[in-house]
Short mmCIF file of C-alpha atoms in Angstrom, two decimals:
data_model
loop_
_atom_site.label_atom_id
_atom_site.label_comp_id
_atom_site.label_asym_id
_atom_site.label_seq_id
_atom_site.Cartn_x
_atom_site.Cartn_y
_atom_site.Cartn_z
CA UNK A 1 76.18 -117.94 189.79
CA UNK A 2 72.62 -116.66 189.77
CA UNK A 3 71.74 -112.96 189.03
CA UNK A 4 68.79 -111.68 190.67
CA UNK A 5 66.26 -109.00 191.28
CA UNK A 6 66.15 -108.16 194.45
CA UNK A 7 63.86 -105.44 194.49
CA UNK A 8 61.88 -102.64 192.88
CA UNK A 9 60.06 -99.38 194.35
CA UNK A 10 58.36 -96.71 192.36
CA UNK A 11 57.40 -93.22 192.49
CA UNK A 12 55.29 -90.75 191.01
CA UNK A 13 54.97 -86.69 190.73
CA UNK A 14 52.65 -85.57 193.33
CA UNK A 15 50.12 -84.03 190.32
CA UNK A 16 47.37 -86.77 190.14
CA UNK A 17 44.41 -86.22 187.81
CA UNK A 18 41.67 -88.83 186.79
CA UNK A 19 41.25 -89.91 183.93
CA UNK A 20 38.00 -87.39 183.26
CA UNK A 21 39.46 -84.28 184.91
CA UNK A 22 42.48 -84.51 182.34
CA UNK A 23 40.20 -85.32 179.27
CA UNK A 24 38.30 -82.01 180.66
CA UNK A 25 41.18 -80.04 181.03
CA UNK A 26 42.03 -81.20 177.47
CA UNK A 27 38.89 -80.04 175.79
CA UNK A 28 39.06 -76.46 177.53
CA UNK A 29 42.06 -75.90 174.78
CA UNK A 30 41.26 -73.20 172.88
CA UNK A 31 43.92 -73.87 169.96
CA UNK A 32 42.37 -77.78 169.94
CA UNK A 33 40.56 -78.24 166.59
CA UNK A 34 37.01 -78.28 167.23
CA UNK A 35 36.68 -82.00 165.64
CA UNK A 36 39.19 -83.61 167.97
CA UNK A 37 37.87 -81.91 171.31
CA UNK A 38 34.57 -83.30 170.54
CA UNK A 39 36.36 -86.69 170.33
CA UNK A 40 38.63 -86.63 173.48
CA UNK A 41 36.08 -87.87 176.23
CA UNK A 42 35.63 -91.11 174.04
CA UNK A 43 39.21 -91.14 173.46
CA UNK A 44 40.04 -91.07 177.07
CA UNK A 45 37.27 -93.44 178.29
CA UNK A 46 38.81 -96.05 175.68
CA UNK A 47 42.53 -95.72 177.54
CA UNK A 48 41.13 -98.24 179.98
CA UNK A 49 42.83 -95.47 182.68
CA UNK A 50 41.79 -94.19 185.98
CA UNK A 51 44.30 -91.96 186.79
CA UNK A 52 47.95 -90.50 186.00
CA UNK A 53 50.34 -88.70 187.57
CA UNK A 54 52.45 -85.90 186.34
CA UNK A 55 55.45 -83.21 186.99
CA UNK A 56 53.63 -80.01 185.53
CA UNK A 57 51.23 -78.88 188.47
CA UNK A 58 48.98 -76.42 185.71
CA UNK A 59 47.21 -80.50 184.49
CA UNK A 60 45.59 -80.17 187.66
CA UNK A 61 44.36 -76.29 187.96
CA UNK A 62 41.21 -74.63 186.70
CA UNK A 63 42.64 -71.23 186.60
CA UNK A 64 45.50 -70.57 183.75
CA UNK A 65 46.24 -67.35 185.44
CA UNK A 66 48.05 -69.93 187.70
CA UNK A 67 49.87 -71.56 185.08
CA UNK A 68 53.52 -71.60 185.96
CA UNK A 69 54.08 -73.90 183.07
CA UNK A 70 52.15 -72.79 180.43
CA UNK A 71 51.07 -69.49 179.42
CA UNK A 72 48.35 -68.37 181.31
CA UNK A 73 45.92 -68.92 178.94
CA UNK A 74 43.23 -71.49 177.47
CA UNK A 75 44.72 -71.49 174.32
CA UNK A 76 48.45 -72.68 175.66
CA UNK A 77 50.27 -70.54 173.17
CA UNK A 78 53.20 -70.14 173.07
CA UNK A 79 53.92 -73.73 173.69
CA UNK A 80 56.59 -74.16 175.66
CA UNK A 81 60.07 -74.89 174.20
CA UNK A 82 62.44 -77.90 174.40
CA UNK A 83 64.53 -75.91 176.36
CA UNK A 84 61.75 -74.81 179.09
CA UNK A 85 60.50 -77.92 178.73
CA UNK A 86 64.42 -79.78 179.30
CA UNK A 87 64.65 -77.35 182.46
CA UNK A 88 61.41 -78.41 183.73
CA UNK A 89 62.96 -82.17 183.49
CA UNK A 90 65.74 -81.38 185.37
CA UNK A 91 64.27 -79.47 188.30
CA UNK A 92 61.46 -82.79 188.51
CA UNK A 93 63.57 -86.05 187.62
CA UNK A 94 66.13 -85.36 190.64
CA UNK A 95 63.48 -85.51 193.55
CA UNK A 96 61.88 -88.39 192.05
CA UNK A 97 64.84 -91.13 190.79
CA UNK A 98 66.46 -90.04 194.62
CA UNK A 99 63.25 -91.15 196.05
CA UNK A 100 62.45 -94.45 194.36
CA UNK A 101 66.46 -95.29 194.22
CA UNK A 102 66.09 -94.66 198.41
CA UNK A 103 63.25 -96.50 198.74
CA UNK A 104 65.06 -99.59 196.63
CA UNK A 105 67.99 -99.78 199.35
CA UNK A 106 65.84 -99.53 202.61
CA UNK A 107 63.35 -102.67 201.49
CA UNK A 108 66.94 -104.63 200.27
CA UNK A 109 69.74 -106.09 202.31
CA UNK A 110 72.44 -104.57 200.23
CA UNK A 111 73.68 -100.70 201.62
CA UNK A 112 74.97 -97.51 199.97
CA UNK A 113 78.25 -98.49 200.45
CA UNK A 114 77.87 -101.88 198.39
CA UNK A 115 76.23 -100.61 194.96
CA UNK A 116 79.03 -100.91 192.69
CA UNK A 117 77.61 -99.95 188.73
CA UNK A 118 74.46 -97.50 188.78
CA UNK A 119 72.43 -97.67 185.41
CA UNK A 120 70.20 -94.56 184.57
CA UNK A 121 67.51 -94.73 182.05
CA UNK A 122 65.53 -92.37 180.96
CA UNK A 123 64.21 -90.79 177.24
CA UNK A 124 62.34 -87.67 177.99
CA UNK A 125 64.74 -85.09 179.28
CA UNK A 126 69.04 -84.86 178.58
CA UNK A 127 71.34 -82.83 181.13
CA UNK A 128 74.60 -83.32 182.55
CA UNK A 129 75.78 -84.06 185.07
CA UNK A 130 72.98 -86.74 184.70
CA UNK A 131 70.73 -87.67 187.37
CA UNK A 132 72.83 -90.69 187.77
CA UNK A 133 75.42 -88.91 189.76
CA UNK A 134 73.34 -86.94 191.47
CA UNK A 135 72.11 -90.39 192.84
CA UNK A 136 75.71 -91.16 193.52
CA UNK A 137 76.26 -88.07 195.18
CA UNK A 138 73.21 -87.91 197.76
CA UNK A 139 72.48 -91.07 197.59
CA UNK A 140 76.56 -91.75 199.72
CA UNK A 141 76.93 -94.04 197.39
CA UNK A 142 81.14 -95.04 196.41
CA UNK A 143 82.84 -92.42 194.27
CA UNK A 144 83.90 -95.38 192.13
CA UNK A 145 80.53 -96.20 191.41
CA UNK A 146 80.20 -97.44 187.58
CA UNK A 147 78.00 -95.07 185.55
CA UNK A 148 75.76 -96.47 182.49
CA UNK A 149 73.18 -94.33 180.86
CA UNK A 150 70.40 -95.35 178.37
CA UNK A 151 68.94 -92.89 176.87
CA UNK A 152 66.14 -92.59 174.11
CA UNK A 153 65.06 -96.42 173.60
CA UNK A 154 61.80 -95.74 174.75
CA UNK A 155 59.45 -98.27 176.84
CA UNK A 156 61.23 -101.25 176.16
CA UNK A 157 64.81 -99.60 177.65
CA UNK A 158 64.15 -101.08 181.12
CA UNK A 159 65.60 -104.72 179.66
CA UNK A 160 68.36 -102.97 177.47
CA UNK A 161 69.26 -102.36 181.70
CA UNK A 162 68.70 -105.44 183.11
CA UNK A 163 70.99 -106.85 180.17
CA UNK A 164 73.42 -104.72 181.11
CA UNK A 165 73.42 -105.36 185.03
CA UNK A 166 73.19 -109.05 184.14
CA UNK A 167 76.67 -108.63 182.11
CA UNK A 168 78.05 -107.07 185.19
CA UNK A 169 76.95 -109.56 187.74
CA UNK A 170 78.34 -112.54 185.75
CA UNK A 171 81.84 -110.73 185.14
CA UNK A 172 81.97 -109.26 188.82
CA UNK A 173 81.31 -111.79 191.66
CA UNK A 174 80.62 -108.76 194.05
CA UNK A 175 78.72 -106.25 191.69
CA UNK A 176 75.35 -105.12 193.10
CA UNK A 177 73.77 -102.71 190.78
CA UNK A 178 71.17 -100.03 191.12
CA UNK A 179 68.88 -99.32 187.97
CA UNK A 180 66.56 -96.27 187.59
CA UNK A 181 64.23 -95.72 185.50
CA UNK A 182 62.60 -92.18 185.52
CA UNK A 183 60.29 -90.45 182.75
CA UNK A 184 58.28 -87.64 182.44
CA UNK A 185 56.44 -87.96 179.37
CA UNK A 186 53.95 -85.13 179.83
CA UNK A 187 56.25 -82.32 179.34
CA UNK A 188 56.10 -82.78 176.02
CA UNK A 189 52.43 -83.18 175.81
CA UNK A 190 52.00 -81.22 171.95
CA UNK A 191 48.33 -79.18 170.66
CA UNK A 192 48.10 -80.14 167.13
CA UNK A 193 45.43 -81.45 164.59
CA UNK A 194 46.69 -84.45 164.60
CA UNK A 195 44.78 -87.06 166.32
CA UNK A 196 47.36 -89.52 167.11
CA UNK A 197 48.36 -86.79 168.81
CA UNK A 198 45.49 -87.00 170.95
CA UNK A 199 46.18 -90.60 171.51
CA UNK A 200 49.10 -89.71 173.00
CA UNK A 201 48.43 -87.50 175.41
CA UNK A 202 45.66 -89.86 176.75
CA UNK A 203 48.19 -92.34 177.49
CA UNK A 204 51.34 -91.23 178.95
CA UNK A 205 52.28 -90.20 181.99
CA UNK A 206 55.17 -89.61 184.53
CA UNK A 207 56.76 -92.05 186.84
CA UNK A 208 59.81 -93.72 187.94
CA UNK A 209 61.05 -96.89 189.26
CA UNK A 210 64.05 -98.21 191.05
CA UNK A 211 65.77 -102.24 190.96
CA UNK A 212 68.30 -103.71 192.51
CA UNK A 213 70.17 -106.78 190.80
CA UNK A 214 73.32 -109.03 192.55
CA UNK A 215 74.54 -111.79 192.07
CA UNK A 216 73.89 -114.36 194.99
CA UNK A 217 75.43 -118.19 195.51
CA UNK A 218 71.45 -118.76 195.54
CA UNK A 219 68.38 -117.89 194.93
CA UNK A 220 66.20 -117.10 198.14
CA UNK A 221 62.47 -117.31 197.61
CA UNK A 222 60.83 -114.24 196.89
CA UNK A 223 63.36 -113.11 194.67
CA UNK A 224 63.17 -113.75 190.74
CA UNK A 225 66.39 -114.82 188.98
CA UNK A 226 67.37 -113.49 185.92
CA UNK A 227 67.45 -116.27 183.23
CA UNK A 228 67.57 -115.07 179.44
CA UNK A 229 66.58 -112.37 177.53
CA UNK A 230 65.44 -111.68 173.80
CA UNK A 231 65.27 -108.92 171.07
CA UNK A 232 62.97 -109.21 168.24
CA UNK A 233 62.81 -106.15 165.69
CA UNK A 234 60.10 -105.95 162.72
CA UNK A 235 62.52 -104.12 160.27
CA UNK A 236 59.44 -103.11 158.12
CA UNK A 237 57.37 -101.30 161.09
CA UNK A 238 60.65 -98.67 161.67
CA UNK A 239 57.89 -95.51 161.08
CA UNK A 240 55.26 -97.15 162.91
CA UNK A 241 57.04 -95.77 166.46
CA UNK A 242 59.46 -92.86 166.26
CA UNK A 243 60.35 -90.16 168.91
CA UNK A 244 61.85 -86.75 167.79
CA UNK A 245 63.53 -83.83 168.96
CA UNK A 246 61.32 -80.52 167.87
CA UNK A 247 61.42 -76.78 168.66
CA UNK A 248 58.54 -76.99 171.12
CA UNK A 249 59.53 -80.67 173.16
CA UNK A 250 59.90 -84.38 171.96
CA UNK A 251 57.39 -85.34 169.48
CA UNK A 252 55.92 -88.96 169.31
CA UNK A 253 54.30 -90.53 166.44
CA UNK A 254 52.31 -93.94 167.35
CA UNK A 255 50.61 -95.46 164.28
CA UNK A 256 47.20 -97.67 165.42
CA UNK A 257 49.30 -100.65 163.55
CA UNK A 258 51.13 -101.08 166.29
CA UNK A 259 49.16 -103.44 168.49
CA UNK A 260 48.50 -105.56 165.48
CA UNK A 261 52.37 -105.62 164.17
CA UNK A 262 53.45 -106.57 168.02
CA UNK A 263 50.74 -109.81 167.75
CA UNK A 264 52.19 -111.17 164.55
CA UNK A 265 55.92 -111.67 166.47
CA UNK A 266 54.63 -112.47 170.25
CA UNK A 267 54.09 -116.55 169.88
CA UNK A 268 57.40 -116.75 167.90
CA UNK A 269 59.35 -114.48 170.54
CA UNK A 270 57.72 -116.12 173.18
CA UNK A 271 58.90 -120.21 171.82
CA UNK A 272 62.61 -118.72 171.01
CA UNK A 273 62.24 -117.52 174.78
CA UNK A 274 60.89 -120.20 176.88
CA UNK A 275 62.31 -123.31 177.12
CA UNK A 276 59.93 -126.63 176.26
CA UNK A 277 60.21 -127.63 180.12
CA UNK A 278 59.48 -124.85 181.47
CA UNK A 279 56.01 -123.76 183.58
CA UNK A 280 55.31 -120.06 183.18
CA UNK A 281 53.83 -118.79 185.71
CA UNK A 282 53.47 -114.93 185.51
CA UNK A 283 53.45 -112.50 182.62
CA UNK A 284 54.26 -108.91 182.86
CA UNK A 285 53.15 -107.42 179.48
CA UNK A 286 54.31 -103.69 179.30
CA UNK A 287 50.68 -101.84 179.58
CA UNK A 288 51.49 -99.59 176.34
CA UNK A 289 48.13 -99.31 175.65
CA UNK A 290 44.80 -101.59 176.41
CA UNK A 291 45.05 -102.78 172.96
CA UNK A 292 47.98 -103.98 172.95
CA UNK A 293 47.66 -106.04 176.25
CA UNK A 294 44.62 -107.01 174.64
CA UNK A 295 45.86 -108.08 171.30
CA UNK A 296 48.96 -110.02 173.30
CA UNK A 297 46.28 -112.18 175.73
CA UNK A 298 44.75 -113.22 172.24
CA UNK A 299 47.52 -114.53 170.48
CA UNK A 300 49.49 -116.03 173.78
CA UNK A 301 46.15 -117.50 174.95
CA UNK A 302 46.29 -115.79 178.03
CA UNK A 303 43.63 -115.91 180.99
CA UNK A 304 42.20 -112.43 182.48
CA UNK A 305 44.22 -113.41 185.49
CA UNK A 306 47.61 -113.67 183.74
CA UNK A 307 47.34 -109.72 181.98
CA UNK A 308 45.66 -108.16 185.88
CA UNK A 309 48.43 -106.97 186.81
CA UNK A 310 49.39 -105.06 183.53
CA UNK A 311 46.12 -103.33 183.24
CA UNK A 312 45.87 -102.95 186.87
CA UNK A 313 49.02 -100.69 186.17
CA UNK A 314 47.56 -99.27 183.81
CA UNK A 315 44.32 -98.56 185.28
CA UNK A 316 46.26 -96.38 187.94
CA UNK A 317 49.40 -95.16 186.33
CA UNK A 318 49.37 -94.78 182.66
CA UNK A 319 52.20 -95.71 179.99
CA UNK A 320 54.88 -94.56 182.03
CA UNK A 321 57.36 -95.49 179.38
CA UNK A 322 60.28 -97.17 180.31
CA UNK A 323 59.48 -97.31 184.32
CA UNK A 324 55.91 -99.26 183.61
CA UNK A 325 57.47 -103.12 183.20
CA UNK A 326 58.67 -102.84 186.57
CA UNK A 327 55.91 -101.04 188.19
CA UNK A 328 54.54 -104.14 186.83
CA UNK A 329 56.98 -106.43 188.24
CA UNK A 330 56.51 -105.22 191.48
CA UNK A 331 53.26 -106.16 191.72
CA UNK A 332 54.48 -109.42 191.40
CA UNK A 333 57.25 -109.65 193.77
CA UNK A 334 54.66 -108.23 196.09
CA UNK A 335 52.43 -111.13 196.07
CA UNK A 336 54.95 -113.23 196.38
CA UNK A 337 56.70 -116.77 194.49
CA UNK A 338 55.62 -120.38 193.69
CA UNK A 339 58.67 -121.77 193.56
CA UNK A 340 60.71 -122.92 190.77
CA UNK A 341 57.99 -121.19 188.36
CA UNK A 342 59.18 -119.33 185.41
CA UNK A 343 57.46 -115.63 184.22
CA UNK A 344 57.79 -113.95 181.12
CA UNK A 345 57.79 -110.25 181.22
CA UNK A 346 58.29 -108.01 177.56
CA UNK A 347 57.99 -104.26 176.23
CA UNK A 348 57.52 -103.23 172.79
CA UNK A 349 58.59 -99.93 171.42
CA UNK A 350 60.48 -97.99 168.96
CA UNK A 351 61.79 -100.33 165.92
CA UNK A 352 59.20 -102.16 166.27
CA UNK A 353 61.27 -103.92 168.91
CA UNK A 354 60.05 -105.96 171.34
CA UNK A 355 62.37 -106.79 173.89
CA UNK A 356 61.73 -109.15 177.11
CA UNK A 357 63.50 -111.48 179.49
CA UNK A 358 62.74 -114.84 181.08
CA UNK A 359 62.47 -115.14 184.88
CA UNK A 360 62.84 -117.96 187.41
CA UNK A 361 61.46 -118.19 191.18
CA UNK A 362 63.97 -118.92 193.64
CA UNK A 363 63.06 -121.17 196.26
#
């Protein structure tokens, strides 16, 4: 029988800051080398980005003698440690995976009582007990809820889930399983001289989203059904994405390759993927960065229409990491099916690994 996605919601911190304000607030660093703040409003206008949201309320002041986060100063030294930084994590990701998981069960037909495997994802922040039984907890959900955590795989983990919930739909007739996907990427926002450092911090942002997936006898229309996935890893890009543990948060290096690596395997992922008869309809291209949606329309020949929705989330969100394919989703079970259509929806990340799945209208 069919798995399928039943629904998504999303949420956000309530710090919002365009696009300008936060390249602003960037260039009012003190310990910022003089020849990368003079580069950051080009930098930021080139993110194709509106807006982002995030957990630490001091992006959004003018005053650091309000800081609560950092030190109340221009320069931001000390820089907060991985431990502040962990704790900050903790007190923000509960509030916001209990929201979006909430929000998931009222707009579906399946109740508290029915979720049988929760899977938590999430690469910027560790504690336990995890958030995922705090969502069993206060969420009422069954104390012999199944717990699955996947942690540190970066923006592509959302699929490494939906493999997983597709593995327990098939082997349990009655599973209905709850995935959330919650980062906060802007805790560990660094000051160096390094200006792919500065790339990053125009980029990510803070967000989470929430899916259910069952198994059903059909497939009613407006759902999608689940219908293969694929991994594809470039073993010679392995330093071209990496994500470390340091004394003063999570450090991310991102080389400018990446875009260009990611277009050399897309039309071969994309044949292994889709079968000859099959119409694709949608594609949801993870929003990493404009360039990379950019350099994926190229080389899939893909109309401004088809990538709208991916830069559309990124216009208004950011690279939310692991939460942004389904923000993206979303916006396509929103607008509803054509039936019997197939969509293609990938993330690239760490490896370099791209990692997608194949979807099916029901109808």
């Amino acid at each position: 029988m069919p798995t399928v996605l039943d629904t998504i919601a999303t949420a956000n911190p309530p710090t919002r800051k365009p696009q300008p304000d936060a390249a602003a607030f960037m260039q009012r660093i003190t310990s910022l080398p003089e020849r990368l703040r003079s580069r950051i409003p080009a930098i930021y206008r080139g993110t194709a980005i509106d807006q982002r949201h995030s957990a630490i309320a001091d992006f959004a002041k003018d005053d650091p003698s309000e800081f609560t986060f950092f030190p109340p100063t221009w320069s931001l030294e000390p820089a907060p440690s991985t431990s502040d930084r962990n704790a900050k994590y903790r007190e923000a990701i509960l509030p916001l995976t209990q929201r979006a998981a909430r929000q998931a069960l009222a707009q579906s037909d399946t109740a508290a009582e029915d979720i049988t495997h929760v899977i938590g994802v999430s690469c910027t922040g560790f504690f336990a007990p995890g958030f995922d039984i705090h969502l069993v907890k206060e969420l009422g959900l069954p104390p012999t809820t199944q717990r699955t955590f996947i942690g540190f795989m970066g923006c592509y983990a959302a699929f490494n889930a939906l493999r997983v919930a597709h593995s327990f739909c098939q082997s349990q007739p009655d599973a209905r399983v709850l995935i959330v996907c919650a980062e906060l990427c802007t805790l560990h926002f660094q000051v160096n001289d390094a200006l792919e450092t500065a790339v990053v911090n125009a980029l990510f942002a803070d967000g989470c989203a929430a899916a259910i997936v069952s198994q059903r006898d059909t497939v009613p229309a407006g759902v999608l059904e689940y219908v293969d996935s694929r991994t594809t890893m470039d073993d010679n890009s392995m330093d071209h994405m990496t994500w470390d543990i340091g004394d003063t948060g999570f450090q991310m290096g991102l080389s400018s390759r990446v875009p260009r690596v990611i277009a050399d395997h897309l039309p071969g992922y994309v044949d292994a993927l889709v079968p000859n008869e099959a119409t694709v309809d949608f594609w949801a291209i993870h929003p990493g960065g404009r360039a990379i949606v950019d350099k994926a329309q190229k080389v899939l020949g893909l109309s401004d229409a088809k990538v709208h929705d991916s830069l559309e989330v990124l216009r208004n969100y950011g690279n939310m990491s692991s939460p942004t394919i389904l923000f993206v989703l979303k916006r396509m079970l929103e607008r509803g099916p054509q039936t019997g259509t197939h969509g293609v929806a990938m993330a690239f990340g760490p490896g370099l690994t791209i990692e997608g799945a194949l979807w099916k209208w029901g109808g």
